[in-house]
Every structure is written in C-alpha cells, then in structure tokens.
Tab-separated table of C-alpha atoms and ligand atoms in Angstrom:
chain	number	residue	atom	x	y	z
A	348	UNK	CA	8.883	-106.144	31.210
A	349	UNK	CA	5.403	-105.923	29.922
A	350	UNK	CA	7.042	-104.038	26.672
A	351	UNK	CA	4.739	-103.625	24.110
A	352	UNK	CA	1.722	-103.860	26.304
A	353	UNK	CA	-0.740	-101.012	26.367
A	354	UNK	CA	-2.577	-100.712	29.235
A	355	UNK	CA	-5.709	-98.692	29.154
A	356	UNK	CA	-6.781	-97.272	32.172
A	357	UNK	CA	-10.633	-97.127	33.243
A	358	UNK	CA	-9.644	-93.726	34.817
A	359	UNK	CA	-9.849	-91.180	31.987
A	360	UNK	CA	-11.726	-88.349	33.585
A	361	UNK	CA	-10.527	-87.431	37.277
A	362	UNK	CA	-11.560	-84.772	39.397
A	363	UNK	CA	-9.595	-82.359	41.863
A	364	UNK	CA	-12.441	-81.231	44.217
A	365	UNK	CA	-11.858	-78.188	47.194
A	366	UNK	CA	-13.082	-75.130	48.280
A	367	UNK	CA	-10.611	-73.133	46.614
A	368	UNK	CA	-10.722	-69.929	48.478
A	369	UNK	CA	-8.277	-69.166	46.772
A	370	UNK	CA	-6.590	-71.456	45.187
A	371	UNK	CA	-2.887	-71.914	45.875
A	372	UNK	CA	0.420	-73.262	44.077
A	373	UNK	CA	0.042	-76.255	46.112
A	374	UNK	CA	-3.357	-76.962	44.388
A	375	UNK	CA	-2.099	-76.027	41.403
A	376	UNK	CA	0.859	-78.986	41.607
A	377	UNK	CA	-1.393	-81.437	42.566
A	378	UNK	CA	-3.739	-80.538	39.121
A	379	UNK	CA	-0.923	-80.459	37.085
A	380	UNK	CA	0.275	-83.567	38.170
A	381	UNK	CA	-3.055	-85.622	37.760
A	382	UNK	CA	-3.130	-83.781	34.368
A	383	UNK	CA	-0.039	-85.491	33.374
A	384	UNK	CA	-1.804	-88.795	34.497
A	385	UNK	CA	-5.434	-89.169	33.020
A	386	UNK	CA	-6.514	-87.827	29.812
A	387	UNK	CA	-9.222	-84.932	31.544
A	388	UNK	CA	-9.491	-83.423	34.689
A	389	UNK	CA	-11.656	-81.589	35.864
A	390	UNK	CA	-11.529	-78.936	38.882
A	391	UNK	CA	-14.590	-79.284	41.004
A	392	UNK	CA	-15.299	-75.679	43.261
A	393	UNK	CA	-17.591	-76.240	46.172
A	394	UNK	CA	-20.370	-73.973	46.216
A	395	UNK	CA	-21.003	-74.331	50.267
A	396	UNK	CA	-24.278	-72.172	51.182
A	397	UNK	CA	-23.173	-72.551	54.875
A	398	UNK	CA	-19.784	-70.757	54.734
A	399	UNK	CA	-18.893	-67.373	54.012
A	400	UNK	CA	-15.652	-67.609	51.438
A	401	UNK	CA	-13.533	-64.258	50.926
A	402	UNK	CA	-13.995	-65.007	47.056
A	403	UNK	CA	-17.319	-65.476	45.521
A	404	UNK	CA	-17.769	-68.757	43.500
A	405	UNK	CA	-17.448	-67.077	40.382
A	406	UNK	CA	-14.227	-65.457	41.512
A	407	UNK	CA	-12.823	-68.715	42.764
A	408	UNK	CA	-13.697	-70.774	39.357
A	409	UNK	CA	-12.064	-67.128	37.290
A	410	UNK	CA	-9.094	-67.432	39.309
A	411	UNK	CA	-8.868	-71.199	38.836
A	412	UNK	CA	-9.443	-71.167	34.992
A	413	UNK	CA	-6.534	-68.534	34.850
A	414	UNK	CA	-3.918	-70.604	36.981
A	415	UNK	CA	-4.777	-73.633	34.615
A	416	UNK	CA	-4.622	-72.038	31.348
A	417	UNK	CA	-1.435	-73.834	30.556
A	418	UNK	CA	-3.188	-77.390	30.833
A	419	UNK	CA	-5.609	-78.050	27.989
A	420	UNK	CA	-6.945	-81.668	29.473
A	421	UNK	CA	-8.337	-79.331	32.370
A	422	UNK	CA	-11.047	-77.881	32.802
A	423	UNK	CA	-13.379	-76.080	36.108
A	424	UNK	CA	-16.653	-76.278	37.209
A	425	UNK	CA	-18.838	-75.236	40.725
A	426	UNK	CA	-20.603	-77.959	42.244
A	427	UNK	CA	-23.175	-78.099	44.956
A	428	UNK	CA	-24.122	-80.840	47.172
A	429	UNK	CA	-22.168	-84.443	47.870
A	430	UNK	CA	-18.994	-84.723	45.815
A	431	UNK	CA	-20.149	-88.019	44.300
A	432	UNK	CA	-23.423	-86.701	42.727
A	433	UNK	CA	-20.986	-84.522	41.039
A	434	UNK	CA	-18.889	-86.994	40.208
A	435	UNK	CA	-21.448	-88.961	38.535
A	436	UNK	CA	-22.720	-86.055	36.467
A	437	UNK	CA	-20.145	-85.620	35.124
A	438	UNK	CA	-18.984	-88.626	34.381
A	439	UNK	CA	-15.849	-88.884	36.401
A	440	UNK	CA	-14.646	-91.841	38.375
A	441	UNK	CA	-11.512	-90.765	40.443
A	442	UNK	CA	-11.178	-88.319	42.722
A	443	UNK	CA	-7.458	-86.772	43.189
A	444	UNK	CA	-6.225	-85.046	46.113
A	445	UNK	CA	-3.455	-83.683	47.775
A	446	UNK	CA	-2.262	-85.004	51.133
A	447	UNK	CA	0.325	-82.318	53.210
A	448	UNK	CA	0.628	-84.009	56.282
A	449	UNK	CA	-0.392	-86.523	59.041
A	450	UNK	CA	-2.949	-83.846	60.064
A	451	UNK	CA	-4.601	-83.787	56.530
A	452	UNK	CA	-4.950	-87.768	56.889
A	453	UNK	CA	-7.824	-88.142	59.292
A	454	UNK	CA	-10.415	-85.975	57.657
A	455	UNK	CA	-9.331	-87.337	54.159
A	456	UNK	CA	-9.618	-90.808	55.103
A	457	UNK	CA	-13.065	-90.169	56.901
A	458	UNK	CA	-14.187	-88.718	53.347
A	459	UNK	CA	-12.459	-90.949	51.686
A	460	UNK	CA	-14.672	-93.955	53.200
A	461	UNK	CA	-17.901	-91.764	53.447
A	462	UNK	CA	-17.483	-91.061	49.394
A	463	UNK	CA	-16.671	-94.919	48.851
A	464	UNK	CA	-19.296	-95.962	50.787
A	465	UNK	CA	-22.002	-93.702	48.515
A	466	UNK	CA	-19.949	-94.390	45.325
A	467	UNK	CA	-18.173	-98.029	45.404
A	468	UNK	CA	-17.641	-97.329	41.359
A	469	UNK	CA	-15.609	-93.933	42.091
A	470	UNK	CA	-12.322	-94.147	43.300
A	471	UNK	CA	-10.068	-92.016	45.605
A	472	UNK	CA	-6.358	-91.142	45.032
A	473	UNK	CA	-4.099	-89.016	47.141
A	474	UNK	CA	-0.985	-87.473	46.054
A	475	UNK	CA	1.720	-86.197	48.767
A	476	UNK	CA	2.134	-82.724	48.043
A	477	UNK	CA	5.453	-80.661	46.940
A	478	UNK	CA	7.980	-80.529	50.580
A	479	UNK	CA	7.835	-76.742	49.384
A	480	UNK	CA	4.167	-76.436	49.723
A	481	UNK	CA	3.677	-78.798	52.570
A	482	UNK	CA	2.978	-75.898	54.964
A	483	UNK	CA	0.558	-74.061	52.646
A	484	UNK	CA	-3.100	-73.628	53.125
A	485	UNK	CA	-5.876	-71.218	51.983
A	486	UNK	CA	-6.714	-70.302	55.020
A	487	UNK	CA	-3.127	-69.423	55.724
A	488	UNK	CA	-2.603	-67.271	52.546
A	489	UNK	CA	-5.728	-65.255	53.731
A	490	UNK	CA	-4.187	-64.592	57.541
A	491	UNK	CA	-0.816	-63.793	55.513
A	492	UNK	CA	-2.255	-61.257	53.264
A	493	UNK	CA	-4.606	-60.139	55.763
A	494	UNK	CA	-1.729	-58.864	58.291
A	495	UNK	CA	0.822	-57.550	55.637
A	496	UNK	CA	2.588	-60.914	55.223
A	497	UNK	CA	4.136	-61.942	51.526
A	498	UNK	CA	2.356	-64.655	49.692
A	499	UNK	CA	4.528	-64.159	46.744
A	500	UNK	CA	5.682	-67.602	45.384
A	501	UNK	CA	2.598	-69.400	47.309
A	502	UNK	CA	0.096	-68.551	45.234
A	503	UNK	CA	-0.418	-67.820	41.223
A	504	UNK	CA	-0.230	-64.059	40.380
A	505	UNK	CA	-3.494	-63.447	39.745
A	506	UNK	CA	-4.981	-64.451	42.979
A	507	UNK	CA	-2.033	-62.300	44.776
A	508	UNK	CA	-3.333	-59.123	42.820
A	509	UNK	CA	-6.731	-59.985	43.626
A	510	UNK	CA	-6.137	-61.033	47.629
A	511	UNK	CA	-3.924	-57.651	47.693
A	512	UNK	CA	-7.458	-55.939	46.064
A	513	UNK	CA	-9.613	-57.494	48.653
A	514	UNK	CA	-7.201	-56.924	51.936
A	515	UNK	CA	-5.913	-53.443	50.524
A	516	UNK	CA	-8.012	-52.168	47.749
A	517	UNK	CA	-5.288	-51.866	45.567
A	518	UNK	CA	-4.537	-53.985	42.260
B	859	PNS	O1	-10.462	-77.514	50.251
B	859	PNS	P1	-11.352	-78.145	51.010
B	859	PNS	O2	-12.364	-77.168	51.620
B	859	PNS	O3	-10.809	-79.130	51.944
B	859	PNS	O4	-12.511	-79.200	50.200
B	859	PNS	C1	-13.313	-80.395	50.721
B	859	PNS	C2	-14.494	-80.890	49.721
B	859	PNS	C3	-14.888	-79.629	48.905
B	859	PNS	C4	-13.479	-81.391	48.613
B	859	PNS	C5	-15.318	-81.434	50.663
B	859	PNS	O5	-15.760	-81.195	51.409
B	859	PNS	C6	-16.640	-81.853	49.866
B	859	PNS	O6	-16.119	-82.991	49.039
B	859	PNS	N1	-17.672	-81.525	50.109
B	859	PNS	C7	-19.064	-81.721	49.446
B	859	PNS	C8	-19.726	-82.516	50.018
B	859	PNS	C9	-19.374	-83.891	50.373
B	859	PNS	O7	-19.660	-84.774	49.312
B	859	PNS	N2	-19.219	-84.531	51.468
B	859	PNS	C10	-19.179	-85.722	51.646
B	859	PNS	C11	-17.941	-86.094	51.925
B	859	PNS	S1	-17.802	-87.162	53.416
C-alpha cells in the first residue's frame, strides 16, 4: 500500500495559537503531538489589549519556552491582531488547535470558518485532547491555585512555581 512513495506535505510550518495564561499540560501535549507531525511549529501567544491576563505577555512566552525546551522544532512568539495575519507574516499555512469537549466545538468552529473566510489558503486542524486533560483549562488552573487547590501534574513545574508565587508570594 503506497510502499516506497514519499508524500511531501505542503504544511511545513504550523501554528499552535492561544492565550496561554498560563500554559497547561494539555497545551503541551497538543504542541508535542504537532511537533511530531510537522517540521516546524510556532506557538503563537496572543497579546490582547482588552484583556487583563494573570501573566504578562513576556512571562507567558518565557513559561512556554521553558515548557517546550525538549522540542527542537518548536519556537514561541507573541502576536497581536488577527491570527491569520500573524500566520501570513511568519509563512505558516496551518493552525493546530486542541478540542476538549463538545463545549469547545462551537466557538472553535466559528473561529475556523472566520479564519477560512479571511485566508482560504490557511488550514485549521483539530486534535482531540488526551482524556486526562479533557477537564483542564487555564481558567480552572488559576481558580484552583487561587483557593489553595493542588495543580500538581496539570501544568509544567515552572508554571506551578510561577502561579504559587503570584498567589502566595512564594517560589
Ligand atoms: O487560548 P484561547 O484564548 O482559547 O485562544 C484563542 C485564540 C488566541 C486562538 C483566538 O482568540 C485568536 O485567534 N485570536 C486572535 C484574533 C483573531 O484572529 N480573531 C478572529 C478569529 S474569528
């Protein structure tokens, strides 16, 4: 079956976009899996002037860089404005996102269709989140940590330290 035929994909640079406030192990899992499928992956971190994140854009980028140190084909970059404009700017033609549950589907579907309308040449691909991370979100992590709940195993170690520092002033 297709033995000996080498198929070259036209998707060489993929973007994993998000707010990453902060990055969770669910995000890391999607980035790792994308990095195995595509030669180059750029984690695009949205700087939204209308939102007040817990972590600054610089901190979010630094925490992601630490979390993907083991992935040589992954880089991290902040962006503002439309995702498709950022994709064009860095020459990426694929957006990779994780889907946790049916509840994610509606908004993700809307975003994918809007992005397709704006830039038909850019494809969106969804990966199903691993079962163990299907309940995980950055908002949930912040709430757990704020009220003293354990977040161990749900976020990279550096994120755990940074979030405890924010809420308890300890490292
Ligand atoms: O982690 P998030 O907050 O779910 O990520 C959402 C994100 C950053 C991928 C999305 O809000 C986005 O792409 N924002 C950039 C603005 C944009 O392009 N909007 C049009 C999509 S309809």
